[in-house]
Coordinates of C-alpha atoms in Angstrom, one line a residue:
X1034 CA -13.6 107.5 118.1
X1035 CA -14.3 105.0 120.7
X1036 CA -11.8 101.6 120.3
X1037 CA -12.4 98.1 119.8
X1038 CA -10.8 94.7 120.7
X1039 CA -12.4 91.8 118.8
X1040 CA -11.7 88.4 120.3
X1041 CA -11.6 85.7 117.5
X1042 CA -11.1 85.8 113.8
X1043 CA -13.5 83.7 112.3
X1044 CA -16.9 83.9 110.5
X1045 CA -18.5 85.4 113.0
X1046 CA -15.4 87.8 113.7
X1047 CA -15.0 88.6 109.9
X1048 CA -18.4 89.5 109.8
X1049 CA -18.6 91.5 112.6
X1050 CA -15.3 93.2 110.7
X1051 CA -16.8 93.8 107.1
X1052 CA -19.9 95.5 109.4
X1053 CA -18.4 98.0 112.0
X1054 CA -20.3 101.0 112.5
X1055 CA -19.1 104.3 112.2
X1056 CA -17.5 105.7 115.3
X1057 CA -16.1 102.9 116.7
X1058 CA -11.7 101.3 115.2
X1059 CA -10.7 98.1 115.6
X1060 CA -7.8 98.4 117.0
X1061 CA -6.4 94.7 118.6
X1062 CA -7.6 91.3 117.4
X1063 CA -6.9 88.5 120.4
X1064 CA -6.1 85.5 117.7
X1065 CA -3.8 82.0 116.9
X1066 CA -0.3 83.2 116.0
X1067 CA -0.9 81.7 112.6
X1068 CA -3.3 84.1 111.6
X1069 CA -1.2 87.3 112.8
X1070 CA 0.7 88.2 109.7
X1071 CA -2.8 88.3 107.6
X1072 CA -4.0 90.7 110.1
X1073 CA -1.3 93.4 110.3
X1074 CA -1.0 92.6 106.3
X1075 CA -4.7 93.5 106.1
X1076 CA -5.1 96.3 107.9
X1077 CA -1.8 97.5 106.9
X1078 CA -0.5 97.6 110.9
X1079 CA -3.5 99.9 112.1
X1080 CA -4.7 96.7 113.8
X1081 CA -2.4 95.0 116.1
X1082 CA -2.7 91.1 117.1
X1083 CA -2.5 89.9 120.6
X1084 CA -2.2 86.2 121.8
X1085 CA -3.6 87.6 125.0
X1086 CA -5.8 90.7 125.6
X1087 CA -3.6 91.6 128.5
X1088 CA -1.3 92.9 126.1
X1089 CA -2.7 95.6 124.8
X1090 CA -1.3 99.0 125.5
X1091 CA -4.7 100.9 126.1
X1092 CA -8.0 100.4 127.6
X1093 CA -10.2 99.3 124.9
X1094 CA -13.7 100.8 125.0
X1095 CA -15.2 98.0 124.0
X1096 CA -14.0 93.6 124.3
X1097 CA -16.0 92.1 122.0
X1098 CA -15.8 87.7 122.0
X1099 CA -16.9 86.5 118.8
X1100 CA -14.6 82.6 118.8
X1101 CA -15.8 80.3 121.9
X1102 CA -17.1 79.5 125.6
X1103 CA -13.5 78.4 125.8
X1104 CA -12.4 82.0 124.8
X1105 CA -14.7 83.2 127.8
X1106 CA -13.8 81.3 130.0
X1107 CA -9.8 82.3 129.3
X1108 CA -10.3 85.8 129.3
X1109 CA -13.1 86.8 131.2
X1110 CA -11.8 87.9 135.1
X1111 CA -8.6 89.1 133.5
X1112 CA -10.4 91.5 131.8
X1113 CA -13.5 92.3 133.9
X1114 CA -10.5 92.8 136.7
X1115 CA -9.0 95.6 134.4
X1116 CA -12.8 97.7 134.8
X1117 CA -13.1 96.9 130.9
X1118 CA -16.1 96.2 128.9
X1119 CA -16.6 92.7 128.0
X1120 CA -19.5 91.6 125.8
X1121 CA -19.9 88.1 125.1
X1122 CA -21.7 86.0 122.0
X1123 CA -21.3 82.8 123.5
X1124 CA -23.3 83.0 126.6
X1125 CA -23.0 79.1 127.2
X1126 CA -19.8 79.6 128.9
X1127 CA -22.3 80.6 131.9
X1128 CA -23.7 77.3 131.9
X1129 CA -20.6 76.2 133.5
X1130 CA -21.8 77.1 137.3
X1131 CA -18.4 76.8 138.7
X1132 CA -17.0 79.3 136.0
X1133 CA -20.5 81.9 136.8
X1134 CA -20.4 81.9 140.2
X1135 CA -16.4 82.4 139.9
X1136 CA -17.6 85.7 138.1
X1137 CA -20.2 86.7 140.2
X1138 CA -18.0 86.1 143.6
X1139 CA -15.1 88.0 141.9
X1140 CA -14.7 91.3 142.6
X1141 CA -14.1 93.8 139.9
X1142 CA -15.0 96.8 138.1
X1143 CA -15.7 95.6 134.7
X1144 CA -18.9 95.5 133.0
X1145 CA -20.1 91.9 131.7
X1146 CA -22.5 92.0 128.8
X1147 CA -24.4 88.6 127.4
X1148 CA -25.7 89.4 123.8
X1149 CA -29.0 88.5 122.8
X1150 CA -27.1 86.7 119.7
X1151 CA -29.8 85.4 117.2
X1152 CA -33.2 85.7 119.0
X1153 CA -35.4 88.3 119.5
X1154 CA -37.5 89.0 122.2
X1155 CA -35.7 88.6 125.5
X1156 CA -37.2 91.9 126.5
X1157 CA -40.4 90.3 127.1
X1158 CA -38.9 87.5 128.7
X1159 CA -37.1 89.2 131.2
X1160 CA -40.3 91.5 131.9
X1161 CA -41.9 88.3 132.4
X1162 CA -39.5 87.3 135.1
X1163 CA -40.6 90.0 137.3
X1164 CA -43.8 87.9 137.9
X1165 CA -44.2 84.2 138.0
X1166 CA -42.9 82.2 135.0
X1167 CA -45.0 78.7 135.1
X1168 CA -42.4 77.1 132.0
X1169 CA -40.1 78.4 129.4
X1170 CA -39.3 75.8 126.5
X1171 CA -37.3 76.4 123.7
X1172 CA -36.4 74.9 120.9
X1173 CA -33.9 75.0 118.0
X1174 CA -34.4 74.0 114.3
X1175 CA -31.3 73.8 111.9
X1176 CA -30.4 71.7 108.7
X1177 CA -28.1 68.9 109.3
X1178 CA -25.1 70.9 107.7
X1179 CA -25.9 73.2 110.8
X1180 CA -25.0 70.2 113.1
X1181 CA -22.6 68.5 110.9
X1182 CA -19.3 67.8 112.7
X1183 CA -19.9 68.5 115.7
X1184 CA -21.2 66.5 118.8
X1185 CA -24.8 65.9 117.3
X1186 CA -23.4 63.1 115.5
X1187 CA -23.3 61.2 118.7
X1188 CA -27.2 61.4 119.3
X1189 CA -28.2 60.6 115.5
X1190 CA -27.2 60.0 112.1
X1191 CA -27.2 63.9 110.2
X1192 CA -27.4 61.2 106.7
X1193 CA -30.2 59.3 107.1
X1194 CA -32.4 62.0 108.2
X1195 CA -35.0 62.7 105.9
X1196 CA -37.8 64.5 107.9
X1197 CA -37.9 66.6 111.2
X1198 CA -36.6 64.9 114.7
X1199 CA -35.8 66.1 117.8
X1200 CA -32.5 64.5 118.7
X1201 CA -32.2 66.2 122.2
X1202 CA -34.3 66.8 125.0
X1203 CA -32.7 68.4 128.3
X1204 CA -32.1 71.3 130.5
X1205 CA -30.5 75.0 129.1
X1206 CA -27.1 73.6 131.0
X1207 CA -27.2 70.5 129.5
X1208 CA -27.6 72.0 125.9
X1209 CA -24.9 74.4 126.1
X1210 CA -22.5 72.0 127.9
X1211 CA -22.8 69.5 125.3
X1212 CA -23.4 71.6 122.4
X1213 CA -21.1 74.7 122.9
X1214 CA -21.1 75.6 118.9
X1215 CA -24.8 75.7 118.3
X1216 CA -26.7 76.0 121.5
X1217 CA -25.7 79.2 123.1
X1218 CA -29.3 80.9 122.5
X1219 CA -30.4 78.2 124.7
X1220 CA -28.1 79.7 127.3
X1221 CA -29.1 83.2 126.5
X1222 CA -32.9 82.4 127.0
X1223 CA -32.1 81.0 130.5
X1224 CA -30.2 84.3 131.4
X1225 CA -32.7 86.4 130.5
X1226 CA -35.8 83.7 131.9
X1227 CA -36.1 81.1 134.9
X1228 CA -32.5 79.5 134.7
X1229 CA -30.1 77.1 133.1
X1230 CA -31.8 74.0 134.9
X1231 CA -35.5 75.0 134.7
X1232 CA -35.0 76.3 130.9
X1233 CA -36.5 73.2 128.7
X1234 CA -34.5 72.9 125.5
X1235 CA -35.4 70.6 122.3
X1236 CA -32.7 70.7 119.5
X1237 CA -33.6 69.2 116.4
X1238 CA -32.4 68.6 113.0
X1239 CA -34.6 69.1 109.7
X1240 CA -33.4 68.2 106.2
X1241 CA -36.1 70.5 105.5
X1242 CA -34.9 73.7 105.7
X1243 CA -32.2 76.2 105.1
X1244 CA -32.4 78.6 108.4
X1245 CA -31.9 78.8 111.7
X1246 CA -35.2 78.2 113.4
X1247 CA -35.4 79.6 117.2
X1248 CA -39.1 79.1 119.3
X1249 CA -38.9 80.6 122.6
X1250 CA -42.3 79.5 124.6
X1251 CA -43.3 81.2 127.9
X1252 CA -46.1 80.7 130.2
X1253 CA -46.8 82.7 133.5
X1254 CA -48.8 85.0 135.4
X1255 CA -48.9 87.7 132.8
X1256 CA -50.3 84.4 130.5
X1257 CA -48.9 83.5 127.2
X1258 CA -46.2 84.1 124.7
X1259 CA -44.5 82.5 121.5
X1260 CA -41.7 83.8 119.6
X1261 CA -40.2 82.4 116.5
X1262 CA -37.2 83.1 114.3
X1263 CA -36.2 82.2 111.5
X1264 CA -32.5 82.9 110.5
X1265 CA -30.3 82.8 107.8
X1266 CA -27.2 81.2 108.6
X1267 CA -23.6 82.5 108.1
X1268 CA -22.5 81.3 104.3
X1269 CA -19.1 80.7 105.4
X1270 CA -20.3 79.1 108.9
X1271 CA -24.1 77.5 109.2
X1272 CA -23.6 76.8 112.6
X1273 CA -24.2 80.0 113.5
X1274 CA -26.9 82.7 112.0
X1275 CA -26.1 86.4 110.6
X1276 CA -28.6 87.6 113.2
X1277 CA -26.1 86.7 116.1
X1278 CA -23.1 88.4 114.0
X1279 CA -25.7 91.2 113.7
X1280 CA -26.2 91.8 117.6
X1281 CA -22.2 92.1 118.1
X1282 CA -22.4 94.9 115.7
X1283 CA -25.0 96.6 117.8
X1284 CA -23.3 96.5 121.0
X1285 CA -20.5 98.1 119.0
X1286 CA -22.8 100.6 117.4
X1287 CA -24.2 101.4 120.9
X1288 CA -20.7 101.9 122.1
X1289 CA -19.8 104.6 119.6
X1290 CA -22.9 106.4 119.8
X1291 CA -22.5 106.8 123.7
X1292 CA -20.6 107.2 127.0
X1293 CA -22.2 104.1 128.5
X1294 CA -24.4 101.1 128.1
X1295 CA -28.0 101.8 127.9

């Protein structure tokens, strides 16, 4: 039985939680104090709550960050620096260059593991990147209860749209800077394509529809491809879609299943 740490306790977390694979026990939960006693009252004191991972009185076999960029930021090195596995949902932390090249300067023994989250894929895209890559663009498609509270509402007014409109057009950094709840995938593409600053991101709002729609574009030597998804969101959390709750349950699947990464 191979053990778990799960970073967060929210939607995301709770879905990851109601979907563990066989093989693999939760074990610690890194959360706010508040929510400690409904932890060790559900899970009748098999799972312990940390304020810090750091406190935990084993090596995990598996660090799993389903709450923020902030959250990866905080607890990134100190694990990585313990030779743990960390695998990370919100891949926009990286687009904090000072925070990345901390990381990659930073000597450890730790495996770091960006998850594709809720696009598919990234396979060709990072086959792609062994050639030229002329232009990756991509571009995000959500209801305005997707971008509802939150930092959208500076760029354009989520109750007066009544048809599709790009509110934001920038680089992959930019996007996940500014919109660390919704635009990790733009972050992701970047780390699997051409970069943070040469990644071409549209976000857009569209009173429209009920999903969360990802387009990935790619032109290069090897020519010319297009992905789209279209994702249900989380019921409890639209900002984020089930697909991306769905990959952290993979990596943990993966884990139990084998020694190592593959």
């Amino acid at each position: 039985m191979k053990t778990l740490m799960l970073i967060g306790y929210g939607a995301m977390a709770n879905e990851v939680i109601n979907r563990l694979p066989a093989g693999i026990e939760l074990r610690w939960v890194v959360a706010r104090e508040p929510h400690h006693n409904e932890i060790k009252q559900r899970f009748n004191n098999r799972v312990t709550p940390l304020i810090c991972p750091s406190q935990a009185d084993q090596k995990p076999d598996l660090v799993l960050e389903c709450a923020s960029q902030q959250a990866v930021k905080q607890y990134a090195a100190m694990i990585l620096e313990k030779g743990w596995t960390f695998a990370v949902i919100s891949t926009g932390a990286l687009a904090d260059a000072q925070f990345a090249d901390s990381l990659n300067q930073h000597s450890h023994q730790g495996t770091f593991i960006p998850l594709s989250g809720a696009v598919a894929g990234l396979d060709g895209l990072r086959c792609a990147k062994q050639a030229n890559i002329n232009q990756v663009t991509y571009l995000s498609r959500k209801s305005p209860a997707s971008w509802r509270n939150g930092p959208a509402e500076q760029y354009i007014d989520l109750n007066s749209v009544t048809e599709p409109t790009v509110f934001f057009r920038g680089s992959a950094r930019d996007a996940a800077l500014k919109f660390p709840a919704n635009a990790n995938v733009a972050a992701t593409v970047a780390l699997y394509g051409v970069g943070m600053d040469q990644t071409k991101v549209e976000l857009m709002v569209d009173p429209t529809t009920s999903k969360n729609s990802h387009h990935i574009d790619v032109t290069g030597d090897f020519g010319h491809f297009s992905i789209e998804l279209n994702g249900n969101p989380l019921p409890s959390n639209p900002k984020t879609s089930l697909l991306s709750a769905l990959s952290a349950v993979e990596i943990c699947q993966r884990i139990a299943q084998h020694d190592a990464i593959i």
